[in-house]
Backbone as JSON Lines, residues from 0, in Angstrom:
{"i":0,"aa":"E","n":[-31.16,-37.24,1.31],"ca":[-29.85,-38.23,1.15],"c":[-28.63,-37.39,1.3]}
{"i":1,"aa":"V","n":[-27.72,-37.82,2.1],"ca":[-26.42,-37.03,2.29],"c":[-25.47,-37.53,1.01]}
{"i":2,"aa":"Q","n":[-24.83,-36.68,0.23],"ca":[-24.02,-36.9,-0.73],"c":[-22.78,-36.08,-0.69]}
{"i":3,"aa":"L","n":[-21.6,-36.84,-0.87],"ca":[-20.34,-36.05,-1.01],"c":[-19.69,-36.54,-2.28]}
{"i":4,"aa":"V","n":[-19.45,-35.59,-3.26],"ca":[-18.87,-35.98,-4.42],"c":[-17.35,-35.33,-4.63]}
{"i":5,"aa":"E","n":[-16.41,-36.0,-4.66],"ca":[-15.14,-35.5,-5.0],"c":[-14.73,-35.48,-6.41]}
{"i":6,"aa":"T","n":[-14.01,-34.3,-6.75],"ca":[-13.68,-34.26,-8.09],"c":[-12.25,-33.56,-8.12]}
{"i":7,"aa":"G","n":[-11.47,-33.68,-9.18],"ca":[-10.26,-32.77,-9.31],"c":[-8.99,-33.72,-9.26]}
{"i":8,"aa":"G","n":[-9.15,-34.96,-9.03],"ca":[-7.98,-35.8,-8.96],"c":[-7.42,-36.03,-10.42]}
{"i":9,"aa":"G","n":[-6.15,-36.64,-10.36],"ca":[-5.55,-36.79,-11.71],"c":[-4.08,-37.15,-11.55]}
{"i":10,"aa":"L","n":[-3.25,-37.18,-12.53],"ca":[-1.99,-37.43,-12.64],"c":[-1.13,-36.09,-12.76]}
{"i":11,"aa":"V","n":[-0.19,-36.03,-11.88],"ca":[0.56,-34.77,-11.64],"c":[2.09,-35.09,-11.54]}
{"i":12,"aa":"Q","n":[3.02,-34.2,-12.03],"ca":[4.35,-34.56,-11.73],"c":[4.86,-34.03,-10.29]}
{"i":13,"aa":"V","n":[5.88,-34.58,-9.84],"ca":[6.44,-34.06,-8.62],"c":[6.58,-32.67,-8.54]}
{"i":14,"aa":"G","n":[6.25,-32.01,-7.53],"ca":[6.28,-30.58,-7.39],"c":[5.09,-29.81,-8.07]}
{"i":15,"aa":"G","n":[4.2,-30.59,-8.68],"ca":[2.95,-29.87,-9.23],"c":[2.01,-29.77,-8.17]}
{"i":16,"aa":"S","n":[0.9,-29.19,-8.67],"ca":[-0.4,-28.88,-7.83],"c":[-1.66,-29.44,-8.44]}
{"i":17,"aa":"L","n":[-2.53,-29.74,-7.52],"ca":[-3.82,-30.18,-7.89],"c":[-4.88,-29.37,-6.88]}
{"i":18,"aa":"R","n":[-6.07,-29.28,-7.32],"ca":[-7.13,-28.78,-6.29],"c":[-8.25,-29.76,-6.34]}
{"i":19,"aa":"L","n":[-8.6,-30.37,-5.27],"ca":[-9.72,-31.32,-5.1],"c":[-10.94,-30.53,-4.65]}
{"i":20,"aa":"S","n":[-12.05,-30.85,-5.04],"ca":[-13.36,-30.23,-4.67],"c":[-14.29,-31.54,-3.99]}
{"i":21,"aa":"C","n":[-15.03,-30.99,-3.02],"ca":[-15.97,-31.87,-2.55],"c":[-17.31,-31.13,-2.38]}
{"i":22,"aa":"A","n":[-18.25,-31.55,-3.25],"ca":[-19.52,-30.97,-3.27],"c":[-20.57,-31.78,-2.31]}
{"i":23,"aa":"A","n":[-21.07,-31.04,-1.42],"ca":[-21.95,-31.81,-0.4],"c":[-23.38,-31.42,-0.71]}
{"i":24,"aa":"S","n":[-24.38,-32.37,-0.39],"ca":[-25.59,-32.26,-0.48],"c":[-26.43,-32.9,0.62]}
{"i":25,"aa":"G","n":[-27.6,-32.62,0.83],"ca":[-28.34,-33.42,1.68],"c":[-28.18,-33.22,3.18]}
{"i":26,"aa":"F","n":[-27.63,-32.0,3.62],"ca":[-27.42,-31.76,4.94],"c":[-27.11,-30.32,5.11]}
{"i":27,"aa":"T","n":[-27.27,-29.82,6.37],"ca":[-27.03,-28.29,6.54],"c":[-25.49,-28.2,6.56]}
{"i":28,"aa":"F","n":[-24.95,-27.62,5.66],"ca":[-23.34,-27.66,5.51],"c":[-22.84,-26.95,6.69]}
{"i":29,"aa":"D","n":[-23.36,-25.91,6.97],"ca":[-22.77,-24.97,8.08],"c":[-22.56,-25.61,9.33]}
{"i":30,"aa":"D","n":[-23.26,-26.75,9.59],"ca":[-23.2,-27.37,10.91],"c":[-22.31,-28.5,10.99]}
{"i":31,"aa":"Y","n":[-21.61,-28.73,9.9],"ca":[-20.67,-29.96,9.89],"c":[-19.19,-29.62,9.73]}
{"i":32,"aa":"T","n":[-18.32,-30.5,10.26],"ca":[-16.98,-30.68,10.07],"c":[-16.81,-31.42,8.68]}
{"i":33,"aa":"I","n":[-15.93,-30.98,7.76],"ca":[-15.62,-31.57,6.65],"c":[-14.16,-32.04,6.67]}
{"i":34,"aa":"G","n":[-13.82,-33.17,6.23],"ca":[-12.41,-33.77,6.32],"c":[-11.92,-34.32,4.95]}
{"i":35,"aa":"W","n":[-10.61,-34.18,4.65],"ca":[-10.05,-34.91,3.55],"c":[-9.27,-36.13,4.26]}
{"i":36,"aa":"F","n":[-9.31,-37.21,3.59],"ca":[-8.61,-38.47,3.99],"c":[-8.02,-39.01,2.76]}
{"i":37,"aa":"R","n":[-7.05,-39.78,2.93],"ca":[-6.5,-40.45,1.66],"c":[-6.0,-41.85,2.15]}
{"i":38,"aa":"Q","n":[-5.94,-42.83,1.07],"ca":[-5.57,-44.12,1.35],"c":[-4.81,-44.69,0.13]}
{"i":39,"aa":"A","n":[-3.55,-44.97,0.42],"ca":[-2.59,-45.54,-0.5],"c":[-2.81,-47.14,-0.49]}
{"i":40,"aa":"P","n":[-2.44,-47.71,-1.54],"ca":[-2.6,-49.24,-1.76],"c":[-1.89,-49.85,-0.65]}
{"i":41,"aa":"G","n":[-2.53,-50.79,0.16],"ca":[-1.86,-51.47,1.2],"c":[-1.68,-50.67,2.41]}
{"i":42,"aa":"K","n":[-2.19,-49.54,2.34],"ca":[-2.1,-48.75,3.82],"c":[-3.34,-48.33,4.29]}
{"i":43,"aa":"E","n":[-3.43,-47.91,5.57],"ca":[-4.65,-47.59,6.23],"c":[-5.02,-46.09,5.72]}
{"i":44,"aa":"R","n":[-6.48,-45.78,5.79],"ca":[-6.8,-44.44,5.59],"c":[-6.27,-43.61,6.5]}
{"i":45,"aa":"E","n":[-5.84,-42.44,6.09],"ca":[-5.37,-41.47,7.04],"c":[-5.91,-40.0,6.75]}
{"i":46,"aa":"G","n":[-6.03,-39.28,7.92],"ca":[-6.42,-38.02,7.8],"c":[-5.47,-36.93,7.23]}
{"i":47,"aa":"V","n":[-5.92,-36.01,6.26],"ca":[-5.07,-35.1,5.75],"c":[-5.33,-33.67,6.26]}
{"i":48,"aa":"S","n":[-6.51,-33.17,6.01],"ca":[-6.87,-31.96,6.56],"c":[-8.54,-31.86,6.88]}
{"i":49,"aa":"C","n":[-8.87,-31.02,7.77],"ca":[-10.25,-30.78,8.11],"c":[-10.52,-29.48,8.53]}
{"i":50,"aa":"L","n":[-11.88,-29.2,8.32],"ca":[-12.33,-27.82,8.51],"c":[-13.7,-27.75,9.16]}
{"i":51,"aa":"S","n":[-13.85,-26.77,9.89],"ca":[-15.35,-26.54,10.51],"c":[-15.94,-25.62,9.52]}
{"i":52,"aa":"S","n":[-17.14,-26.0,9.01],"ca":[-17.91,-25.1,8.02],"c":[-18.45,-23.85,8.87]}
{"i":53,"aa":"S","n":[-18.44,-24.03,10.15],"ca":[-19.2,-22.92,10.83],"c":[-18.12,-21.8,11.23]}
{"i":54,"aa":"D","n":[-16.87,-22.07,11.67],"ca":[-15.98,-21.13,12.06],"c":[-14.52,-21.08,11.3]}
{"i":55,"aa":"G","n":[-14.51,-21.94,10.42],"ca":[-13.33,-22.01,9.61],"c":[-12.13,-22.54,10.23]}
{"i":56,"aa":"S","n":[-12.32,-23.13,11.43],"ca":[-11.08,-23.69,12.1],"c":[-10.5,-24.99,11.23]}
{"i":57,"aa":"T","n":[-9.23,-25.0,11.11],"ca":[-8.74,-26.1,10.37],"c":[-7.55,-26.82,11.23]}
{"i":58,"aa":"Y","n":[-7.47,-28.01,10.67],"ca":[-6.3,-29.0,11.19],"c":[-5.7,-29.58,9.93]}
{"i":59,"aa":"H","n":[-4.35,-29.78,10.14],"ca":[-3.62,-30.54,8.84],"c":[-2.89,-31.63,9.66]}
{"i":60,"aa":"A","n":[-2.67,-32.8,8.78],"ca":[-1.57,-33.7,9.15],"c":[-0.2,-32.96,9.05]}
{"i":61,"aa":"D","n":[0.63,-33.49,9.97],"ca":[2.01,-32.94,9.74],"c":[2.74,-33.09,8.42]}
{"i":62,"aa":"S","n":[2.35,-34.29,7.75],"ca":[2.89,-34.59,6.44],"c":[2.56,-33.61,5.3]}
{"i":63,"aa":"V","n":[1.45,-32.72,5.55],"ca":[0.97,-31.91,4.52],"c":[1.0,-30.3,4.91]}
{"i":64,"aa":"K","n":[1.45,-30.25,6.17],"ca":[1.36,-28.77,6.6],"c":[2.36,-27.96,5.77]}
{"i":65,"aa":"G","n":[2.0,-26.85,5.33],"ca":[2.63,-25.98,4.41],"c":[2.53,-26.16,3.05]}
{"i":66,"aa":"R","n":[1.99,-27.41,2.64],"ca":[1.74,-27.7,1.36],"c":[0.22,-27.84,0.94]}
{"i":67,"aa":"F","n":[-0.52,-28.26,1.74],"ca":[-1.93,-28.33,1.59],"c":[-2.79,-27.49,2.24]}
{"i":68,"aa":"T","n":[-3.69,-26.88,1.62],"ca":[-4.6,-25.76,2.2],"c":[-6.2,-26.24,1.95]}
{"i":69,"aa":"I","n":[-6.88,-26.25,3.09],"ca":[-8.4,-26.62,3.1],"c":[-9.27,-25.32,3.01]}
{"i":70,"aa":"S","n":[-10.25,-25.19,2.41],"ca":[-11.01,-24.1,2.37],"c":[-12.39,-24.39,1.95]}
{"i":71,"aa":"S","n":[-13.51,-23.51,2.27],"ca":[-14.75,-23.89,1.88],"c":[-15.52,-22.69,1.32]}
{"i":72,"aa":"D","n":[-16.3,-22.96,0.46],"ca":[-17.35,-21.89,-0.11],"c":[-18.74,-22.36,0.39]}
{"i":73,"aa":"N","n":[-19.17,-21.88,1.36],"ca":[-20.35,-22.23,2.08],"c":[-21.64,-21.88,1.05]}
{"i":74,"aa":"A","n":[-21.54,-20.99,0.28],"ca":[-22.61,-20.62,-0.61],"c":[-22.92,-21.84,-1.56]}
{"i":75,"aa":"K","n":[-21.56,-22.56,-1.89],"ca":[-21.77,-23.57,-2.85],"c":[-21.81,-25.06,-2.26]}
{"i":76,"aa":"N","n":[-21.76,-24.89,-0.83],"ca":[-21.59,-26.35,-0.15],"c":[-20.46,-27.21,-0.71]}
{"i":77,"aa":"T","n":[-19.43,-26.39,-0.93],"ca":[-18.22,-27.05,-1.4],"c":[-17.0,-26.89,-0.53]}
{"i":78,"aa":"V","n":[-16.18,-27.84,-0.37],"ca":[-14.92,-27.78,0.35],"c":[-13.77,-28.0,-0.8]}
{"i":79,"aa":"Y","n":[-12.59,-27.48,-0.48],"ca":[-11.51,-27.63,-1.46],"c":[-10.25,-28.06,-0.71]}
{"i":80,"aa":"L","n":[-9.51,-28.77,-1.38],"ca":[-8.05,-29.06,-0.92],"c":[-7.13,-28.68,-1.93]}
{"i":81,"aa":"Q","n":[-6.51,-27.58,-1.74],"ca":[-5.44,-27.16,-2.62],"c":[-4.08,-28.0,-2.17]}
{"i":82,"aa":"M","n":[-3.63,-28.61,-3.15],"ca":[-2.48,-29.34,-2.78],"c":[-1.38,-28.89,-3.74]}
{"i":83,"aa":"N","n":[-0.25,-28.36,-3.11],"ca":[0.9,-27.88,-3.94],"c":[2.15,-28.6,-3.3]}
{"i":84,"aa":"S","n":[3.32,-28.57,-4.16],"ca":[4.51,-29.16,-3.83],"c":[4.26,-30.81,-3.72]}
{"i":85,"aa":"L","n":[3.53,-31.3,-4.57],"ca":[3.13,-32.72,-4.49],"c":[4.37,-33.69,-4.55]}
{"i":86,"aa":"K","n":[4.2,-34.82,-3.73],"ca":[5.4,-35.73,-3.76],"c":[4.81,-37.1,-4.13]}
{"i":87,"aa":"P","n":[5.7,-37.84,-4.39],"ca":[5.14,-39.44,-4.81],"c":[4.4,-39.92,-3.65]}
{"i":88,"aa":"E","n":[4.75,-39.75,-2.47],"ca":[4.04,-40.23,-1.22],"c":[2.68,-39.59,-1.09]}
{"i":89,"aa":"D","n":[2.29,-38.64,-1.73],"ca":[1.06,-38.16,-1.76],"c":[0.02,-38.9,-2.65]}
{"i":90,"aa":"T","n":[0.55,-39.89,-3.38],"ca":[-0.18,-40.76,-4.19],"c":[-1.17,-41.59,-3.52]}
{"i":91,"aa":"A","n":[-2.58,-41.42,-3.76],"ca":[-3.59,-42.14,-3.08],"c":[-4.83,-41.91,-3.38]}
{"i":92,"aa":"V","n":[-5.93,-42.52,-3.06],"ca":[-7.36,-42.18,-3.24],"c":[-7.73,-41.26,-2.23]}
{"i":93,"aa":"Y","n":[-8.26,-40.12,-2.7],"ca":[-8.65,-39.04,-1.66],"c":[-10.1,-38.87,-1.41]}
{"i":94,"aa":"Y","n":[-10.56,-38.98,-0.24],"ca":[-11.93,-39.02,0.09],"c":[-12.22,-37.72,0.83]}
{"i":95,"aa":"C","n":[-13.41,-37.26,0.69],"ca":[-13.96,-36.3,1.72],"c":[-14.96,-36.95,2.42]}
{"i":96,"aa":"A","n":[-15.18,-36.24,3.63],"ca":[-16.01,-36.89,4.75],"c":[-16.77,-35.83,5.53]}
{"i":97,"aa":"A","n":[-17.71,-36.12,6.16],"ca":[-18.55,-35.19,6.86],"c":[-18.92,-35.66,8.31]}
{"i":98,"aa":"S","n":[-18.8,-34.77,9.3],"ca":[-19.23,-35.11,10.56],"c":[-19.97,-34.04,11.22]}
{"i":99,"aa":"Y","n":[-20.94,-34.48,12.28],"ca":[-21.63,-33.58,12.85],"c":[-20.92,-33.17,14.17]}
{"i":100,"aa":"G","n":[-19.77,-33.81,14.34],"ca":[-19.0,-33.52,15.55],"c":[-18.14,-32.29,15.34]}
{"i":101,"aa":"S","n":[-17.64,-31.78,16.48],"ca":[-16.68,-30.54,16.46],"c":[-15.41,-30.88,15.98]}
{"i":102,"aa":"V","n":[-14.86,-29.97,14.94],"ca":[-13.66,-30.11,14.45],"c":[-12.62,-30.34,15.56]}
{"i":103,"aa":"H","n":[-12.91,-29.59,16.59],"ca":[-11.78,-29.55,17.59],"c":[-11.74,-30.77,18.44]}
{"i":104,"aa":"T","n":[-12.76,-31.67,18.29],"ca":[-12.89,-32.92,18.97],"c":[-12.4,-34.22,18.04]}
{"i":105,"aa":"I","n":[-12.89,-34.1,16.95],"ca":[-12.64,-35.21,16.06],"c":[-11.51,-35.15,15.19]}
{"i":106,"aa":"R","n":[-11.11,-33.77,14.88],"ca":[-9.9,-33.7,14.08],"c":[-9.95,-34.58,12.85]}
{"i":107,"aa":"L","n":[-8.79,-35.44,12.77],"ca":[-8.64,-36.22,11.52],"c":[-8.82,-37.72,11.88]}
{"i":108,"aa":"H","n":[-9.65,-37.95,13.03],"ca":[-10.01,-39.37,13.42],"c":[-11.09,-39.91,12.49]}
{"i":109,"aa":"T","n":[-10.72,-40.99,11.62],"ca":[-11.71,-41.37,10.71],"c":[-13.11,-41.85,11.35]}
{"i":110,"aa":"A","n":[-12.91,-42.56,12.57],"ca":[-14.1,-42.89,13.19],"c":[-15.16,-41.83,13.66]}
{"i":111,"aa":"G","n":[-14.73,-40.71,13.54],"ca":[-15.5,-39.59,14.0],"c":[-16.37,-39.05,12.88]}
{"i":112,"aa":"Y","n":[-16.15,-39.64,11.64],"ca":[-16.82,-39.09,10.37],"c":[-18.1,-39.82,10.07]}
{"i":113,"aa":"D","n":[-19.17,-39.42,9.61],"ca":[-20.34,-40.17,9.47],"c":[-20.69,-40.48,8.02]}
{"i":114,"aa":"Y","n":[-20.34,-39.59,7.18],"ca":[-20.69,-39.68,5.74],"c":[-19.25,-39.58,4.91]}
{"i":115,"aa":"W","n":[-19.12,-40.38,3.85],"ca":[-17.97,-40.32,3.0],"c":[-18.44,-40.28,1.49]}
{"i":116,"aa":"G","n":[-17.51,-39.75,0.81],"ca":[-17.59,-39.84,-0.65],"c":[-17.02,-41.07,-1.33]}
{"i":117,"aa":"Q","n":[-16.97,-40.95,-2.6],"ca":[-16.49,-42.34,-3.22],"c":[-15.1,-42.37,-3.61]}
{"i":118,"aa":"G","n":[-14.45,-41.14,-3.39],"ca":[-13.0,-40.95,-3.68],"c":[-12.58,-40.56,-4.97]}
{"i":119,"aa":"T","n":[-11.33,-39.91,-5.07],"ca":[-10.98,-39.44,-6.19],"c":[-9.27,-39.67,-6.28]}
{"i":120,"aa":"Q","n":[-8.88,-40.34,-7.38],"ca":[-7.36,-40.88,-7.46],"c":[-6.47,-39.53,-7.75]}
{"i":121,"aa":"V","n":[-5.46,-39.53,-6.92],"ca":[-4.24,-38.64,-7.11],"c":[-3.09,-39.34,-7.24]}
{"i":122,"aa":"T","n":[-2.4,-39.34,-8.45],"ca":[-1.11,-39.89,-8.64],"c":[-0.05,-38.97,-8.98]}
{"i":123,"aa":"V","n":[0.95,-39.01,-8.13],"ca":[2.1,-38.02,-8.39],"c":[3.23,-38.74,-8.99]}
{"i":124,"aa":"S","n":[3.71,-38.48,-10.11],"ca":[4.85,-39.12,-10.92],"c":[6.07,-38.55,-10.68]}
{"i":125,"aa":"S","n":[7.11,-39.3,-10.55],"ca":[8.63,-38.85,-10.27],"c":[9.25,-38.87,-11.58]}
């Protein structure tokens, strides 16, 4: 059974940092693209960052470039999202997702992802 479990969310002040973790199980981690998405109240889910577990290629949404970094520890089947210089508009539920598709094809398109975690809340207070 495929499982994705996000941890690391919480309340942080503007300009602060958080690191989210996504622990994956039930599939061959090295073959998958892993993405981070977020959804704020009343808004559609949007892609944040994604990574190829096999070659390390990454993509980031323009809104987080230079502030967020995605990385993986393949030995632990875990993907991280380091979030720095947080802004109030970063407040959302953050989800990780997995896809067997190529990161270069699916990038941050939600429809390209097959498995989703339950989400973790990130709140940035001003």
